[in-house]
Amino acid sequence: MTLQTVQNDASARGNFDAQLDQSIKAAADWLAERQKPEGYWVGRLESNACMEAQWILCLWFIGLEDHPLRPRLARSLRETQRADGSWEIYHDAPAGDINTTVEAYAALRSCGVAADDPQLVKARDWILSKGGLKNIRVFTRYWLALIGEWPWEKTPNLPPEVIHFPNWFIFSIYNFAQWARATLMPIAVLSARRPSRPLPPENRCDDLFPGGRDYFDYELPGKPGADFWDGFFRFTDKVLHRLQSVGRAAGLSFGRNGSVKRALEWIIEHQDADGVWGGIQPPWIYSTMALVNEGYALDHPVVAKALAALDDPRWRVDAGEATWIQASTSPVWDTVLTLLAYEDCDVNGDYPQEVERAVDWLLSQQVLRKGDWSVKLPNTAPGGWAFEYKNYFYPDTDDTAVALIVLAQFRSEQKWIDKGINRAISLGVDWLVAMQSQGGGWGAFDKDNDKKFLTKIPFCDFGEALDPPSVDVTAHIVEAFGKLGLGKEHPAMVRALDYLRREQEADGSWFGRWGVNYIYGAGAVLPALEAIGEDMSQPYIARAADFLVARQQDDGGWGESCGSYMDPSLSGRGKTTASQTAWALMGLIAAGRAQDRDAIERGLAFLFERQSAGTWNEPEYTGTGFPG
């Protein structure tokens, strides 16, 4: 090596470091400018057209067909239709989704859009080309039943009597995931009553029944790989429908009114402070319809609060003549990630007011009341954080873990000690320890919510109905314990590390439940292992780093499509994005291998090149609600 080469290397290193500093400064400034006055950060949570379509149909069903939101939501549907006539469930998906497309079609018809409208003609043709309505999911069938386009007796029966099942019983509502449980209760009420508000004759969806309604096969297709229990539950469903029909014909309730009453009480008890339910769209929309159908007036405080949330800018996004309703909101998550970024980049001192406001706000968001999680842990004190604004019933272990990672850096400062930071940390740690599942990992909202038997019920075809332990959540908790000085000898960590080792894929990666996907998993686990004091030279860690290096693309970045949830061969493959590149870099930096320096620098160069005005444009979906 010549002196000139050394000088050139030093010059390049200096330029690289300067570029890194500039990039960090621009991003940190961009974030500081977008902090809310209360101290938190929150970005838009994008989903799919089902959100807007279902609100259009809900407002029709409850008699608000003239609600000013309906044409704005319809505009959003028109703007997001694909060229082939379908609607997709994630950005740039390889194909449209039949359920989303049917719901969007029905919603636009309910708004009076003519069947021969060019956009609806394309949607209809696409639906029929994909096998038509016989291929739609259970929830889409419920929506069509609510507007008189599908017979209720051909939807899965969901008896409200489940509210009476004891907590230890296999079919207890508390054995379903948080999001499924909160949705199940209002649908059970609707299923018991079988209500519909038919569309006007001129707006019906006749074009989706080209052979005529009388000749259409409404039966729910069997699940792929169906076993004995699938058949058992389908038979049970038919029996329940028969009993319900006989009871209605004979004027017998079999105690059903009491079950509906108790289910409604449960729904009302679980409403969030901001008017929604569970911090997410499905229980919010179904609970609103169930209450109105049971005679609760639109100006009843519970219903009025639910409808008022539609006008809350924290939930809706207006753009021109269109409106989108978010599937959820993420202020706690976005705030802890921002604070974590500031700490990792060592810029807290440059933004003292922003950091102080954010930590104050974060401490105020700790959930100190018991929620549904306490059904299985009645003697555990609360201490978690939720993802959303006012979701007091459902704190989650993931937000709690990252909140603890953030708070760990401030726990020795007197001003934060005076504000109770150590008590907050202690409560959070104790809550997480209690929430650990038997296998050593953590689910998001409940302990041991993993009874796969329940997924055989016909109702459960909408995605994840359970909340079993996941690698990414477990990794964040391991990292939190490491940052707090609780080493890998801690009993909870011994079990957690064993779980993480067991869950590693053959290619060295880990499955990502709440982020896409194997890159997210590896990017979560490797920093956790480093934080807890694991020997980073172990072969299983090298395999994970090798996976990340092998998946780096020619432009220096990393990317992975949501399609990897359906096709594992797409693991770590897809259009490069800033967030997935950052996750991969976090993993490689934690692995600490000298041989990965070139890959790391190429990844950083990718981020430098893609940064614009301090941030990164990323239309691709890299967060996950329901895999698959």
Short mmCIF file of C-alpha atoms in Angstrom, two decimals, residues 180-542:
data_model
loop_
_atom_site.label_atom_id
_atom_site.label_comp_id
_atom_site.label_asym_id
_atom_site.label_seq_id
_atom_site.Cartn_x
_atom_site.Cartn_y
_atom_site.Cartn_z
CA ALA A 180 -60.17 -10.95 17.52
CA ARG A 181 -61.84 -10.84 20.96
CA ALA A 182 -62.81 -7.18 20.67
CA THR A 183 -64.25 -7.84 17.21
CA LEU A 184 -65.91 -11.13 18.09
CA MET A 185 -68.26 -9.64 20.66
CA PRO A 186 -70.10 -7.12 18.44
CA ILE A 187 -70.22 -9.60 15.55
CA ALA A 188 -71.80 -12.13 17.91
CA VAL A 189 -74.54 -9.59 18.64
CA LEU A 190 -75.07 -8.91 14.93
CA SER A 191 -75.01 -12.63 14.13
CA ALA A 192 -77.69 -13.26 16.75
CA ARG A 193 -80.00 -10.58 15.31
CA ARG A 194 -79.24 -11.03 11.59
CA PRO A 195 -80.01 -7.43 10.69
CA SER A 196 -79.75 -5.89 7.25
CA ARG A 197 -80.49 -2.57 5.65
CA PRO A 198 -80.88 -3.52 2.00
CA LEU A 199 -79.55 -1.26 -0.70
CA PRO A 200 -82.15 0.37 -2.97
CA PRO A 201 -83.02 -1.86 -5.96
CA GLU A 202 -81.09 0.38 -8.34
CA ASN A 203 -77.93 0.11 -6.21
CA ARG A 204 -77.86 -3.62 -5.58
CA CYS A 205 -74.88 -5.77 -6.56
CA ASP A 206 -76.74 -7.93 -9.08
CA ASP A 207 -73.80 -7.86 -11.49
CA LEU A 208 -71.80 -9.97 -9.03
CA PHE A 209 -74.38 -12.77 -9.41
CA PRO A 210 -74.23 -13.29 -13.20
CA GLY A 211 -76.10 -16.60 -12.98
CA GLY A 212 -78.79 -15.17 -10.73
CA ARG A 213 -79.02 -15.16 -6.96
CA ASP A 214 -81.31 -18.18 -6.83
CA TYR A 215 -78.65 -20.35 -8.44
CA PHE A 216 -75.65 -19.09 -6.51
CA ASP A 217 -73.82 -21.43 -4.13
CA TYR A 218 -73.52 -19.49 -0.87
CA GLU A 219 -71.79 -22.27 1.08
CA LEU A 220 -68.45 -21.45 2.67
CA PRO A 221 -65.68 -23.42 0.94
CA GLY A 222 -63.66 -25.79 3.08
CA LYS A 223 -60.27 -24.65 4.30
CA PRO A 224 -57.19 -26.06 2.54
CA GLY A 225 -55.91 -29.10 4.38
CA ALA A 226 -59.10 -29.37 6.42
CA ASP A 227 -59.03 -31.99 9.15
CA PHE A 228 -61.58 -33.57 11.50
CA TRP A 229 -61.98 -30.41 13.56
CA ASP A 230 -62.71 -28.27 10.51
CA GLY A 231 -65.52 -30.67 9.65
CA PHE A 232 -66.72 -30.77 13.25
CA PHE A 233 -66.97 -26.99 13.48
CA ARG A 234 -68.72 -26.71 10.12
CA PHE A 235 -71.28 -29.28 11.31
CA THR A 236 -71.69 -27.41 14.61
CA ASP A 237 -72.20 -24.19 12.69
CA LYS A 238 -75.08 -25.74 10.74
CA VAL A 239 -76.66 -27.00 13.98
CA LEU A 240 -76.42 -23.54 15.54
CA HIS A 241 -78.01 -21.96 12.48
CA ARG A 242 -80.83 -24.50 12.60
CA LEU A 243 -81.48 -23.86 16.29
CA GLN A 244 -81.46 -20.12 15.69
CA SER A 245 -83.93 -20.41 12.81
CA VAL A 246 -86.25 -22.65 14.84
CA GLY A 247 -86.09 -20.31 17.80
CA ARG A 248 -86.88 -17.26 15.68
CA ALA A 249 -89.80 -19.02 14.00
CA ALA A 250 -91.24 -20.18 17.33
CA GLY A 251 -90.59 -16.92 19.13
CA LEU A 252 -88.20 -18.63 21.54
CA SER A 253 -85.05 -16.85 22.67
CA PHE A 254 -83.45 -19.67 24.70
CA GLY A 255 -82.03 -16.97 26.97
CA ARG A 256 -80.42 -15.21 24.03
CA ASN A 257 -81.61 -11.75 25.01
CA GLY A 258 -79.71 -12.06 28.26
CA SER A 259 -76.57 -13.08 26.39
CA VAL A 260 -76.91 -10.15 24.01
CA LYS A 261 -77.40 -7.81 26.96
CA ARG A 262 -74.23 -9.06 28.63
CA ALA A 263 -72.29 -8.81 25.36
CA LEU A 264 -73.43 -5.21 24.96
CA GLU A 265 -72.33 -4.45 28.50
CA TRP A 266 -68.91 -5.91 27.71
CA ILE A 267 -68.69 -3.76 24.59
CA ILE A 268 -69.62 -0.57 26.43
CA GLU A 269 -67.21 -1.35 29.26
CA HIS A 270 -64.38 -1.73 26.76
CA GLN A 271 -64.80 1.52 24.84
CA ASP A 272 -61.61 3.56 24.75
CA ALA A 273 -61.48 7.13 26.00
CA ASP A 274 -61.25 8.47 22.44
CA GLY A 275 -64.42 6.65 21.36
CA VAL A 276 -62.98 3.65 19.53
CA TRP A 277 -62.51 0.07 20.71
CA GLY A 278 -59.22 -1.76 21.07
CA GLY A 279 -57.35 1.06 19.38
CA ILE A 280 -58.14 -0.44 15.96
CA GLN A 281 -60.77 -0.19 13.24
CA PRO A 282 -62.54 -3.60 13.28
CA PRO A 283 -64.01 -3.55 16.82
CA TRP A 284 -64.71 0.19 16.48
CA ILE A 285 -66.85 -0.25 13.39
CA TYR A 286 -68.62 -3.48 14.43
CA SER A 287 -69.34 -2.21 17.95
CA THR A 288 -70.89 0.95 16.51
CA MET A 289 -73.22 -1.08 14.30
CA ALA A 290 -74.12 -3.55 17.04
CA LEU A 291 -75.07 -0.79 19.46
CA VAL A 292 -77.15 1.14 16.93
CA ASN A 293 -78.90 -2.04 15.83
CA GLU A 294 -79.80 -2.78 19.46
CA GLY A 295 -81.56 0.57 19.78
CA TYR A 296 -78.82 2.87 21.04
CA ALA A 297 -79.54 6.27 19.54
CA LEU A 298 -76.97 8.06 17.44
CA ASP A 299 -76.75 10.72 20.14
CA HIS A 300 -76.29 8.19 22.95
CA PRO A 301 -72.95 9.10 24.60
CA VAL A 302 -71.27 5.82 23.66
CA VAL A 303 -72.37 5.93 20.01
CA ALA A 304 -71.83 9.68 19.71
CA LYS A 305 -68.27 9.30 20.97
CA ALA A 306 -67.63 6.50 18.48
CA LEU A 307 -68.89 8.60 15.57
CA ALA A 308 -67.07 11.71 16.76
CA ALA A 309 -63.78 9.84 16.40
CA LEU A 310 -64.37 9.85 12.64
CA ASP A 311 -63.86 13.62 12.71
CA ASP A 312 -60.77 13.39 14.91
CA PRO A 313 -57.67 14.33 12.85
CA ARG A 314 -55.75 11.73 14.80
CA TRP A 315 -57.81 9.07 13.03
CA ARG A 316 -58.65 10.55 9.63
CA VAL A 317 -56.40 11.77 6.84
CA ASP A 318 -57.83 14.35 4.44
CA ALA A 319 -56.25 15.02 1.05
CA GLY A 320 -58.14 17.18 -1.41
CA GLU A 321 -61.62 15.72 -1.84
CA ALA A 322 -60.66 12.34 -0.37
CA THR A 323 -60.47 10.99 3.18
CA TRP A 324 -58.78 7.90 4.56
CA ILE A 325 -59.56 6.42 7.99
CA GLN A 326 -56.55 4.87 9.67
CA ALA A 327 -56.71 1.28 10.87
CA SER A 328 -54.95 2.30 14.07
CA THR A 329 -52.72 5.05 15.46
CA SER A 330 -49.16 4.76 16.69
CA PRO A 331 -48.11 7.69 18.92
CA VAL A 332 -46.37 5.63 21.60
CA TRP A 333 -44.50 3.47 19.10
CA ASP A 334 -43.43 6.43 16.97
CA THR A 335 -42.33 8.36 20.05
CA VAL A 336 -40.20 5.61 21.55
CA LEU A 337 -38.55 4.92 18.19
CA THR A 338 -37.74 8.61 17.79
CA LEU A 339 -36.25 8.82 21.27
CA LEU A 340 -34.31 5.63 20.60
CA ALA A 341 -32.93 7.12 17.38
CA TYR A 342 -31.87 10.30 19.18
CA GLU A 343 -30.06 8.25 21.82
CA ASP A 344 -28.38 5.90 19.35
CA CYS A 345 -27.14 8.87 17.33
CA ASP A 346 -25.99 10.69 20.48
CA VAL A 347 -27.96 13.85 19.69
CA ASN A 348 -30.09 14.15 22.84
CA GLY A 349 -28.00 17.12 23.91
CA ASP A 350 -28.84 18.94 20.68
CA TYR A 351 -32.59 18.69 21.29
CA PRO A 352 -33.03 19.03 25.06
CA GLN A 353 -36.53 20.53 24.99
CA GLU A 354 -37.85 18.01 22.49
CA VAL A 355 -36.42 15.10 24.46
CA GLU A 356 -37.74 16.36 27.78
CA ARG A 357 -41.25 16.87 26.42
CA ALA A 358 -41.21 13.42 24.86
CA VAL A 359 -40.02 11.62 27.99
CA ASP A 360 -42.58 13.48 30.09
CA TRP A 361 -45.31 12.43 27.68
CA LEU A 362 -44.05 8.85 27.57
CA LEU A 363 -44.12 8.54 31.36
CA SER A 364 -47.69 9.86 31.36
CA GLN A 365 -48.76 7.12 28.94
CA GLN A 366 -47.94 4.16 31.16
CA VAL A 367 -51.14 2.16 31.65
CA LEU A 368 -51.73 1.78 35.38
CA ARG A 369 -55.12 0.10 35.23
CA LYS A 370 -55.87 -3.55 34.61
CA GLY A 371 -57.03 -4.71 31.21
CA ASP A 372 -57.99 -8.00 29.59
CA TRP A 373 -54.48 -9.36 30.13
CA SER A 374 -55.27 -9.54 33.87
CA VAL A 375 -57.85 -12.29 33.33
CA LYS A 376 -54.93 -14.72 33.21
CA LEU A 377 -52.79 -12.69 35.62
CA PRO A 378 -55.18 -11.41 38.31
CA ASN A 379 -52.41 -10.84 40.86
CA THR A 380 -50.06 -8.89 38.58
CA ALA A 381 -49.83 -5.12 38.87
CA PRO A 382 -50.26 -3.14 35.64
CA GLY A 383 -47.26 -1.40 34.13
CA GLY A 384 -47.28 -1.61 30.34
CA TRP A 385 -47.61 0.87 27.51
CA ALA A 386 -50.05 0.70 24.60
CA PHE A 387 -49.43 1.40 20.92
CA GLU A 388 -52.18 4.00 20.55
CA TYR A 389 -53.50 7.10 22.31
CA LYS A 390 -56.13 5.85 24.73
CA ASN A 391 -56.02 2.06 24.55
CA TYR A 392 -56.05 1.43 28.29
CA PHE A 393 -57.47 -2.10 28.04
CA TYR A 394 -54.71 -3.42 25.82
CA PRO A 395 -51.15 -2.39 26.64
CA ASP A 396 -48.67 -4.49 24.71
CA THR A 397 -45.33 -6.03 25.50
CA ASP A 398 -43.60 -4.64 22.40
CA ASP A 399 -44.27 -0.96 23.14
CA THR A 400 -43.48 -1.62 26.78
CA ALA A 401 -40.10 -3.13 25.90
CA VAL A 402 -39.01 -0.26 23.68
CA ALA A 403 -40.31 2.27 26.22
CA LEU A 404 -38.05 0.63 28.81
CA ILE A 405 -35.08 0.72 26.42
CA VAL A 406 -35.63 4.46 26.06
CA LEU A 407 -36.20 5.15 29.76
CA ALA A 408 -33.10 3.19 30.77
CA GLN A 409 -30.86 6.02 29.56
CA PHE A 410 -32.55 8.60 31.82
CA ARG A 411 -32.98 6.62 35.04
CA SER A 412 -29.91 8.07 36.77
CA GLU A 413 -30.84 11.72 36.16
CA GLN A 414 -32.25 13.38 39.25
CA LYS A 415 -35.04 15.26 37.48
CA TRP A 416 -36.39 11.99 36.12
CA ILE A 417 -35.91 10.20 39.41
CA ASP A 418 -38.05 12.92 40.97
CA LYS A 419 -40.72 12.25 38.33
CA GLY A 420 -40.92 8.56 39.19
CA ILE A 421 -38.95 7.03 36.35
CA ASN A 422 -37.57 4.17 38.42
CA ARG A 423 -41.02 3.16 39.64
CA ALA A 424 -42.26 3.24 36.05
CA ILE A 425 -39.37 1.02 34.96
CA SER A 426 -39.90 -1.38 37.85
CA LEU A 427 -43.60 -1.75 37.07
CA GLY A 428 -42.84 -2.30 33.40
CA VAL A 429 -40.23 -4.97 34.09
CA ASP A 430 -42.46 -6.82 36.56
CA TRP A 431 -45.35 -6.74 34.10
CA LEU A 432 -43.19 -8.14 31.30
CA VAL A 433 -41.83 -10.93 33.49
CA ALA A 434 -45.38 -11.95 34.36
CA MET A 435 -46.44 -11.87 30.70
CA GLN A 436 -43.77 -14.33 29.53
CA SER A 437 -45.31 -17.39 27.92
CA GLN A 438 -44.50 -20.96 28.87
CA GLY A 439 -42.20 -21.48 25.90
CA GLY A 440 -39.98 -18.55 26.86
CA GLY A 441 -41.24 -16.00 24.34
CA TRP A 442 -43.76 -13.19 24.54
CA GLY A 443 -46.94 -12.52 22.64
CA ALA A 444 -48.02 -8.92 22.17
CA PHE A 445 -51.13 -8.58 24.35
CA ASP A 446 -51.68 -11.77 26.34
CA LYS A 447 -49.86 -14.60 28.02
CA ASP A 448 -50.05 -18.05 26.37
CA ASN A 449 -52.58 -16.99 23.73
CA ASP A 450 -51.65 -19.86 21.46
CA LYS A 451 -54.45 -22.44 21.26
CA LYS A 452 -54.28 -23.29 17.54
CA PHE A 453 -57.37 -25.47 17.91
CA LEU A 454 -59.47 -22.29 17.85
CA THR A 455 -58.36 -21.34 14.35
CA LYS A 456 -60.49 -24.21 13.01
CA ILE A 457 -63.69 -22.27 13.75
CA PRO A 458 -65.21 -21.00 10.45
CA PHE A 459 -65.27 -17.45 11.85
CA CYS A 460 -61.46 -17.45 11.99
CA ASP A 461 -60.55 -17.00 8.33
CA PHE A 462 -59.65 -13.31 8.49
CA GLY A 463 -55.99 -13.61 9.48
CA GLU A 464 -54.36 -14.16 12.83
CA ALA A 465 -56.93 -15.09 15.48
CA LEU A 466 -54.30 -15.84 18.11
CA ASP A 467 -51.42 -13.93 19.68
CA PRO A 468 -48.68 -16.52 20.22
CA PRO A 469 -45.12 -15.59 21.17
CA SER A 470 -43.14 -13.91 18.41
CA VAL A 471 -39.43 -13.51 17.88
CA ASP A 472 -39.41 -9.76 17.27
CA VAL A 473 -41.38 -8.93 20.42
CA THR A 474 -39.25 -11.30 22.47
CA ALA A 475 -36.07 -9.76 21.06
CA HIS A 476 -37.14 -6.26 22.06
CA ILE A 477 -37.82 -7.47 25.60
CA VAL A 478 -34.42 -9.16 25.77
CA GLU A 479 -32.83 -5.92 24.58
CA ALA A 480 -34.71 -3.96 27.23
CA PHE A 481 -33.52 -6.27 29.98
CA GLY A 482 -29.97 -5.93 28.69
CA LYS A 483 -30.14 -2.14 28.65
CA LEU A 484 -31.44 -2.20 32.21
CA GLY A 485 -28.52 -4.33 33.35
CA LEU A 486 -30.49 -7.54 33.83
CA GLY A 487 -28.09 -10.08 32.40
CA LYS A 488 -28.68 -13.30 30.53
CA GLU A 489 -28.57 -15.21 33.81
CA HIS A 490 -31.93 -13.70 34.77
CA PRO A 491 -34.45 -16.61 34.77
CA ALA A 492 -36.69 -14.88 32.24
CA MET A 493 -33.71 -14.31 29.94
CA VAL A 494 -32.52 -17.92 30.14
CA ARG A 495 -35.89 -19.03 28.80
CA ALA A 496 -36.09 -16.19 26.28
CA LEU A 497 -32.68 -16.91 24.79
CA ASP A 498 -33.54 -20.57 24.47
CA TYR A 499 -36.73 -19.58 22.64
CA LEU A 500 -34.83 -17.31 20.23
CA ARG A 501 -32.31 -20.03 19.42
CA ARG A 502 -35.10 -22.55 18.78
CA GLU A 503 -36.96 -20.20 16.47
CA GLN A 504 -34.06 -19.40 14.14
CA GLU A 505 -34.74 -20.38 10.54
CA ALA A 506 -32.46 -22.74 8.62
CA ASP A 507 -31.04 -19.83 6.60
CA GLY A 508 -30.05 -17.96 9.78
CA SER A 509 -32.92 -15.47 9.82
CA TRP A 510 -35.88 -15.09 12.15
CA PHE A 511 -39.55 -14.65 11.25
CA GLY A 512 -40.85 -11.11 11.80
CA ARG A 513 -44.41 -10.96 13.14
CA TRP A 514 -44.90 -7.19 13.36
CA GLY A 515 -42.49 -6.04 10.65
CA VAL A 516 -41.67 -7.33 7.17
CA ASN A 517 -40.29 -9.90 7.71
CA TYR A 518 -37.16 -12.02 7.99
CA ILE A 519 -35.00 -8.90 7.73
CA TYR A 520 -37.04 -7.39 10.55
CA GLY A 521 -36.64 -10.52 12.65
CA ALA A 522 -32.87 -10.68 12.21
CA GLY A 523 -32.58 -6.93 12.73
CA ALA A 524 -34.40 -7.26 16.05
CA VAL A 525 -32.67 -10.34 17.42
CA LEU A 526 -29.02 -9.45 16.82
CA PRO A 527 -29.07 -6.13 18.75
CA ALA A 528 -30.95 -7.90 21.55
CA LEU A 529 -28.30 -10.59 21.82
CA GLU A 530 -25.57 -7.98 21.95
CA ALA A 531 -27.42 -5.99 24.62
CA ILE A 532 -27.93 -9.00 26.89
CA GLY A 533 -24.26 -9.96 26.73
CA GLU A 534 -24.40 -12.94 24.42
CA ASP A 535 -21.11 -14.13 22.88
CA MET A 536 -21.49 -12.64 19.39
CA SER A 537 -18.92 -15.01 17.89
CA GLN A 538 -21.23 -18.01 18.16
CA PRO A 539 -22.08 -19.89 14.95
CA TYR A 540 -25.82 -19.21 15.12
CA ILE A 541 -25.12 -15.47 15.21
CA ALA A 542 -22.73 -15.78 12.28
#
